[in-house]
mmCIF file of C-alpha atoms in Angstrom:
data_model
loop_
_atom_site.group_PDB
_atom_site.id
_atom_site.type_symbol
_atom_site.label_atom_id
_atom_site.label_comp_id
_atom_site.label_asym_id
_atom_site.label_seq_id
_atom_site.Cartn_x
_atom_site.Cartn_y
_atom_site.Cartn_z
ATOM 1 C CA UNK A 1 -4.334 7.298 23.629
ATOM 2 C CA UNK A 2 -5.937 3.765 23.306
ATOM 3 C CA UNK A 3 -4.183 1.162 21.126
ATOM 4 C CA UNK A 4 -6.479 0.012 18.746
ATOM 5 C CA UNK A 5 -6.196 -3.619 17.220
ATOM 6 C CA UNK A 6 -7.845 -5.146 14.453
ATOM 7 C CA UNK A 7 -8.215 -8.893 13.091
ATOM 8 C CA UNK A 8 -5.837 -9.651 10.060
ATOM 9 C CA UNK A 9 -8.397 -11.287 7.722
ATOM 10 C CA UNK A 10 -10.455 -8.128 7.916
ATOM 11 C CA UNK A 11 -8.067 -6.669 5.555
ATOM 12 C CA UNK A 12 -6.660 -9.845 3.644
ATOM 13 C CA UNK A 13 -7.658 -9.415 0.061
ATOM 14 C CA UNK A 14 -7.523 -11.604 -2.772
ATOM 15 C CA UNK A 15 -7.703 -10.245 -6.328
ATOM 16 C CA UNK A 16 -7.739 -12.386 -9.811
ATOM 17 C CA UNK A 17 -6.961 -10.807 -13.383
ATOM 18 C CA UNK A 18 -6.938 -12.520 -16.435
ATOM 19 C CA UNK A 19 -3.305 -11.934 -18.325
ATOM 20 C CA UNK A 20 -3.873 -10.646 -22.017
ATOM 21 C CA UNK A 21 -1.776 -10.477 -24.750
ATOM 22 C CA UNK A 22 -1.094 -6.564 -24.168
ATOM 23 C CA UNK A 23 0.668 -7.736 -20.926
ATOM 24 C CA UNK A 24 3.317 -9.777 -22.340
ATOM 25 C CA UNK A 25 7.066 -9.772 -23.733
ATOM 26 C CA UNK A 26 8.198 -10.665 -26.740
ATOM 27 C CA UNK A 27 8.392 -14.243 -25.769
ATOM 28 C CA UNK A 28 4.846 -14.698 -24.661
ATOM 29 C CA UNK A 29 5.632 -14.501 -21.402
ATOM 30 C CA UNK A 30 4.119 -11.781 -18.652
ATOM 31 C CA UNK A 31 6.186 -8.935 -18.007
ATOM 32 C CA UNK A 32 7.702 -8.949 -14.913
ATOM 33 C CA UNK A 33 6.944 -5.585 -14.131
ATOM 34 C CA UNK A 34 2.895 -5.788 -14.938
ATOM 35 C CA UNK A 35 3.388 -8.461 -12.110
ATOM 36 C CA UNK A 36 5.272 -6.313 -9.371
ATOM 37 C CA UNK A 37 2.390 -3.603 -10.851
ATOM 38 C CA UNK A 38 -0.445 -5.511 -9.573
ATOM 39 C CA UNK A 39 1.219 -6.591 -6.422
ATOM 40 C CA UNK A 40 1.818 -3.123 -5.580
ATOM 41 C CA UNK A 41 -1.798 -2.358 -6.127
ATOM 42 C CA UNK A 42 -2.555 -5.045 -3.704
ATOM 43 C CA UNK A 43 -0.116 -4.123 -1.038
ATOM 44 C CA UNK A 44 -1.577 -1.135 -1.272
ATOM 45 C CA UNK A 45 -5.479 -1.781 -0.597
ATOM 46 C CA UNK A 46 -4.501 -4.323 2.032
ATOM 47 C CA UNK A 47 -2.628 -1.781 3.836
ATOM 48 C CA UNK A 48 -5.089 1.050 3.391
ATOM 49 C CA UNK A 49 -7.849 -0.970 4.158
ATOM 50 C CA UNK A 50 -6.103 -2.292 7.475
ATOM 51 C CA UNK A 51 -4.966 1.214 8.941
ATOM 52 C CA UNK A 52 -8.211 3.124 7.110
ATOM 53 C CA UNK A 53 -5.302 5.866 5.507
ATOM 54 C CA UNK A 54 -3.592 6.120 2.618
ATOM 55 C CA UNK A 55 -0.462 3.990 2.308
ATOM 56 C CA UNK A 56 3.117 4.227 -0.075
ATOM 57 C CA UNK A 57 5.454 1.754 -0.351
ATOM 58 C CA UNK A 58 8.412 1.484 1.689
ATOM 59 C CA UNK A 59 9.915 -1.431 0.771
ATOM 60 C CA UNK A 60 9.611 -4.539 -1.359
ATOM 61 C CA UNK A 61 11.772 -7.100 0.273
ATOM 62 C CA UNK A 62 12.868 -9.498 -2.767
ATOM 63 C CA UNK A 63 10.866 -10.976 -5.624
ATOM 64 C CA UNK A 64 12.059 -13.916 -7.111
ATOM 65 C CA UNK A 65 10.027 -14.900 -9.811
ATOM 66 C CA UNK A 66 9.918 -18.669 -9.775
ATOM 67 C CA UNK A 67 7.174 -19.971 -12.625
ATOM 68 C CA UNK A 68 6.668 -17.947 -16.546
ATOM 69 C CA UNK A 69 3.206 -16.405 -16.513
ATOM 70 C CA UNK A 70 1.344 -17.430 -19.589
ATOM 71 C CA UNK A 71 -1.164 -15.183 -21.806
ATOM 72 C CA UNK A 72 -4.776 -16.710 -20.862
ATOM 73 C CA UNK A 73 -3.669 -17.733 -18.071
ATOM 74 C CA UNK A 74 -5.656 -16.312 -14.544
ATOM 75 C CA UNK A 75 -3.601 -14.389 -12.300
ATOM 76 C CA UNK A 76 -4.565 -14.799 -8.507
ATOM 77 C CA UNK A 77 -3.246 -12.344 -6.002
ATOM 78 C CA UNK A 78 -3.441 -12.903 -2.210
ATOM 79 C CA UNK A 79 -2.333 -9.947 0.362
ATOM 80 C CA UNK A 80 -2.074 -10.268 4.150
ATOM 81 C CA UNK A 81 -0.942 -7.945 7.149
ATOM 82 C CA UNK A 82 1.701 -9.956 8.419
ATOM 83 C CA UNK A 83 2.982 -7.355 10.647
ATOM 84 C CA UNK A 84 2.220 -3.901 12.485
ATOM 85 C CA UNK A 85 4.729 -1.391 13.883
ATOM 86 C CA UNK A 86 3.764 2.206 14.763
ATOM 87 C CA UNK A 87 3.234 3.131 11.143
ATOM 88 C CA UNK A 88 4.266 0.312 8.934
ATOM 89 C CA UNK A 89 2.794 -2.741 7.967
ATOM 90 C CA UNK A 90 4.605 -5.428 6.435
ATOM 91 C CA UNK A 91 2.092 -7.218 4.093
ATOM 92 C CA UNK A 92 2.294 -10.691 3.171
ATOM 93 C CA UNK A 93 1.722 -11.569 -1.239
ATOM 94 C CA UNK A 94 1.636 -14.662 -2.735
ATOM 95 C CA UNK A 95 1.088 -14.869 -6.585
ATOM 96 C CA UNK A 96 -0.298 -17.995 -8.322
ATOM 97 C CA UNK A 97 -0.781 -18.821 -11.517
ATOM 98 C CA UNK A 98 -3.685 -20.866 -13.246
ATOM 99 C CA UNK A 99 -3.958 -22.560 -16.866
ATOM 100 C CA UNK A 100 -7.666 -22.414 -17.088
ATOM 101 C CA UNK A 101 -7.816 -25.606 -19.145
ATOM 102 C CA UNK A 102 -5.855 -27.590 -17.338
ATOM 103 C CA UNK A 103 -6.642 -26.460 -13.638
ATOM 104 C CA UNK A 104 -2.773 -26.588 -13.288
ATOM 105 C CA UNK A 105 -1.353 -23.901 -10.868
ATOM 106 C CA UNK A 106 2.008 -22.726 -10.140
ATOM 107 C CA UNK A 107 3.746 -20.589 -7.639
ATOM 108 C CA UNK A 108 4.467 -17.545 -9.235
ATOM 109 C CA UNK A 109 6.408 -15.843 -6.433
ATOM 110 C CA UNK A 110 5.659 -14.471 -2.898
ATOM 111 C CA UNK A 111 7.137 -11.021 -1.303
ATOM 112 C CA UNK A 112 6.844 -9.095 1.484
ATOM 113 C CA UNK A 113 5.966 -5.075 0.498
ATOM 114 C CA UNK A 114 6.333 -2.413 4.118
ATOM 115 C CA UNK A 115 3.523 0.271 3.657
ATOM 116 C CA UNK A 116 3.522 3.503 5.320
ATOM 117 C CA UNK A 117 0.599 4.812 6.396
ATOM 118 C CA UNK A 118 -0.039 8.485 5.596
ATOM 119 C CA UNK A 119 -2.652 11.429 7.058
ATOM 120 C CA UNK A 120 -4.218 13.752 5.079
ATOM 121 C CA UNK A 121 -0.822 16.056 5.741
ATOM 122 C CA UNK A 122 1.141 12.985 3.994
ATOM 123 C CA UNK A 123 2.663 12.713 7.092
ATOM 124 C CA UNK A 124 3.155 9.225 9.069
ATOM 125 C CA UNK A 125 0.527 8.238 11.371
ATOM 126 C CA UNK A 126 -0.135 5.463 13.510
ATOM 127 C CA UNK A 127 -1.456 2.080 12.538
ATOM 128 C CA UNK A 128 -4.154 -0.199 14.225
ATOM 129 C CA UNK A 129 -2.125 -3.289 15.509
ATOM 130 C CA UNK A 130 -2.572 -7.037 14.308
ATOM 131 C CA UNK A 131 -4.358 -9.526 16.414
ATOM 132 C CA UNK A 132 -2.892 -12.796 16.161
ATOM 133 C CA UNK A 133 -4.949 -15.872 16.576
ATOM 134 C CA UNK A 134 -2.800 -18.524 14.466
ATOM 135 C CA UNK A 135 0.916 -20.254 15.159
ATOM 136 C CA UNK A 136 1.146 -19.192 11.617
ATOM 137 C CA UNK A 137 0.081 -15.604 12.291
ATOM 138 C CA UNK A 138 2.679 -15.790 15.407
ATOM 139 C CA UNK A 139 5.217 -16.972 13.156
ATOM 140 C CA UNK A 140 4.820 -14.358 10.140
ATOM 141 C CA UNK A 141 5.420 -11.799 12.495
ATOM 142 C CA UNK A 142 7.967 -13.040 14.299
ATOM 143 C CA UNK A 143 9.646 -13.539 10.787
ATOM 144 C CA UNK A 144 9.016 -10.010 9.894
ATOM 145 C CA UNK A 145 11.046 -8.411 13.178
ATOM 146 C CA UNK A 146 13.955 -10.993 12.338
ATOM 147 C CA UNK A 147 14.162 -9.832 8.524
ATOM 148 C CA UNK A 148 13.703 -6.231 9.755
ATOM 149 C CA UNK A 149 17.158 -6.982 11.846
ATOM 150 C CA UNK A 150 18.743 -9.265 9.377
ATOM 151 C CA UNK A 151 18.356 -6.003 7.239
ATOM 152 C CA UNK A 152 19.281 -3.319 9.316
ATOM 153 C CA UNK A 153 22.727 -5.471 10.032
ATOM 154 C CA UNK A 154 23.434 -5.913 6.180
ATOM 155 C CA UNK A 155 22.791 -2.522 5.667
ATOM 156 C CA UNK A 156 25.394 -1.461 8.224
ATOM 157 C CA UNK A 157 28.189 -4.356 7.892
ATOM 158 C CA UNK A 158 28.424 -3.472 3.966
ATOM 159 C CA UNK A 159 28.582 0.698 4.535
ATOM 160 C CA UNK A 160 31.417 1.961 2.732
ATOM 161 C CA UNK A 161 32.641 3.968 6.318
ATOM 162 C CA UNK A 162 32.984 0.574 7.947
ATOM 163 C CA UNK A 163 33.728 -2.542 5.326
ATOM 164 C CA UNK A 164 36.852 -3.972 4.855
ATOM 165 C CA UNK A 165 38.192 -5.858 1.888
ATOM 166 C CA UNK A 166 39.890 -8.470 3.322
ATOM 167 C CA UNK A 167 37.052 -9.411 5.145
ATOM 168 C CA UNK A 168 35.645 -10.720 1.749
ATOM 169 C CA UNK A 169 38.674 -11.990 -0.036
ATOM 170 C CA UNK A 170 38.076 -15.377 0.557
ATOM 171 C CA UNK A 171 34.551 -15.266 -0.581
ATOM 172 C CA UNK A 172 35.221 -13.803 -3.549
ATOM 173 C CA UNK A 173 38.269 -16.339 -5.009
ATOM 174 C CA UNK A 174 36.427 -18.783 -6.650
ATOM 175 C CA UNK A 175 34.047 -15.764 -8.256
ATOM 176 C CA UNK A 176 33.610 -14.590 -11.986
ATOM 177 C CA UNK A 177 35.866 -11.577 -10.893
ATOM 178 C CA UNK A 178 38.999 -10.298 -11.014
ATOM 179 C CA UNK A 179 40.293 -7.962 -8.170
ATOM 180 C CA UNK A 180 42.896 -5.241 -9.115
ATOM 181 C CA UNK A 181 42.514 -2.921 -6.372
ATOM 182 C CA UNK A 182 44.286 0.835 -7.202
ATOM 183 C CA UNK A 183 45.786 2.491 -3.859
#
């Protein structure tokens, strides 16, 4: 079988949505969850338009979200392949905000969502791999195999099998908890 490879910015894809009224809380503010909504829907067409197959989400590695969203405001989305293994794709979001009287933008919040690509079986299937032509492009997917370990190691050093409370005593003294352990 040939490896195929294709160029990330075929598949980056920006998207911009004006937030209404119907999208907010009761403060004014957007709803967090229209927000992880539309960045799904992005992670999505990045990913199927990179490996030409359906895609479902994996994994959203966290969202912090940094700056309110305002009604009126417009809502730019930016997705990227950032990496490729045999049939994932970590893709690359960035969310910015912009008052469209002011020009002013904000951060919103960036995440990283892992897409599977799926045949027409729903089974996993291979994914075209990512050319990189950038020190930036070299360094998002260097970043993505080190939070891939980073996560595979917090997964396993906090198992219930393994983890041992007195490990974590000390880091936990000067918390908002109390421990009263039963035998």
């Amino acid at each position: 079988m040939i490896k195929k490879f294709k160029n990330i910015e075929d598949s980056q894809l920006t998207i911009t949505e004006l937030m209404l009224p119907s999208h907010s809380n009761f403060s004014g503010k957007i709803h967090g969850g229209h927000i992880l909504n539309l960045m799904d829907q992005i992670a999505f067409a990045c990913a199927s338009k990179h490996s030409s197959n359906y895609c479902v989400t994996a994994s959203v590695n966290k969202v912090d979200f940094l700056n309110p969203i305002e009604v009126g405001e417009l809502l730019t989305l930016k997705a990227s392949v950032n990496y490729t293994g045999r049939t994932s794709m970590v893709i690359g979001l960035r969310v910015e905000s912009e008052n469209i009287r002011t020009g002013e933008t904000k951060h919103c919040n960036s995440s990283y969502f892992t897409m599977v690509a799926k045949d027409e079986n729903e089974k996993s299937t291979p994914v075209p791999g990512i050319i990189l032509t950038s020190k930036n492009e070299v360094r998002r997917y260097a970043r993505s195999i080190v939070r891939q370990n980073e996560g595979s190691k917090r997964t396993s050093r906090f198992n219930s099998t393994v983890f041992k409370v007195e490990d974590y005593l000390d880091l936990l003294k000067d918390s908002n908890s109390k421990i009263e352990l039963k035998a």
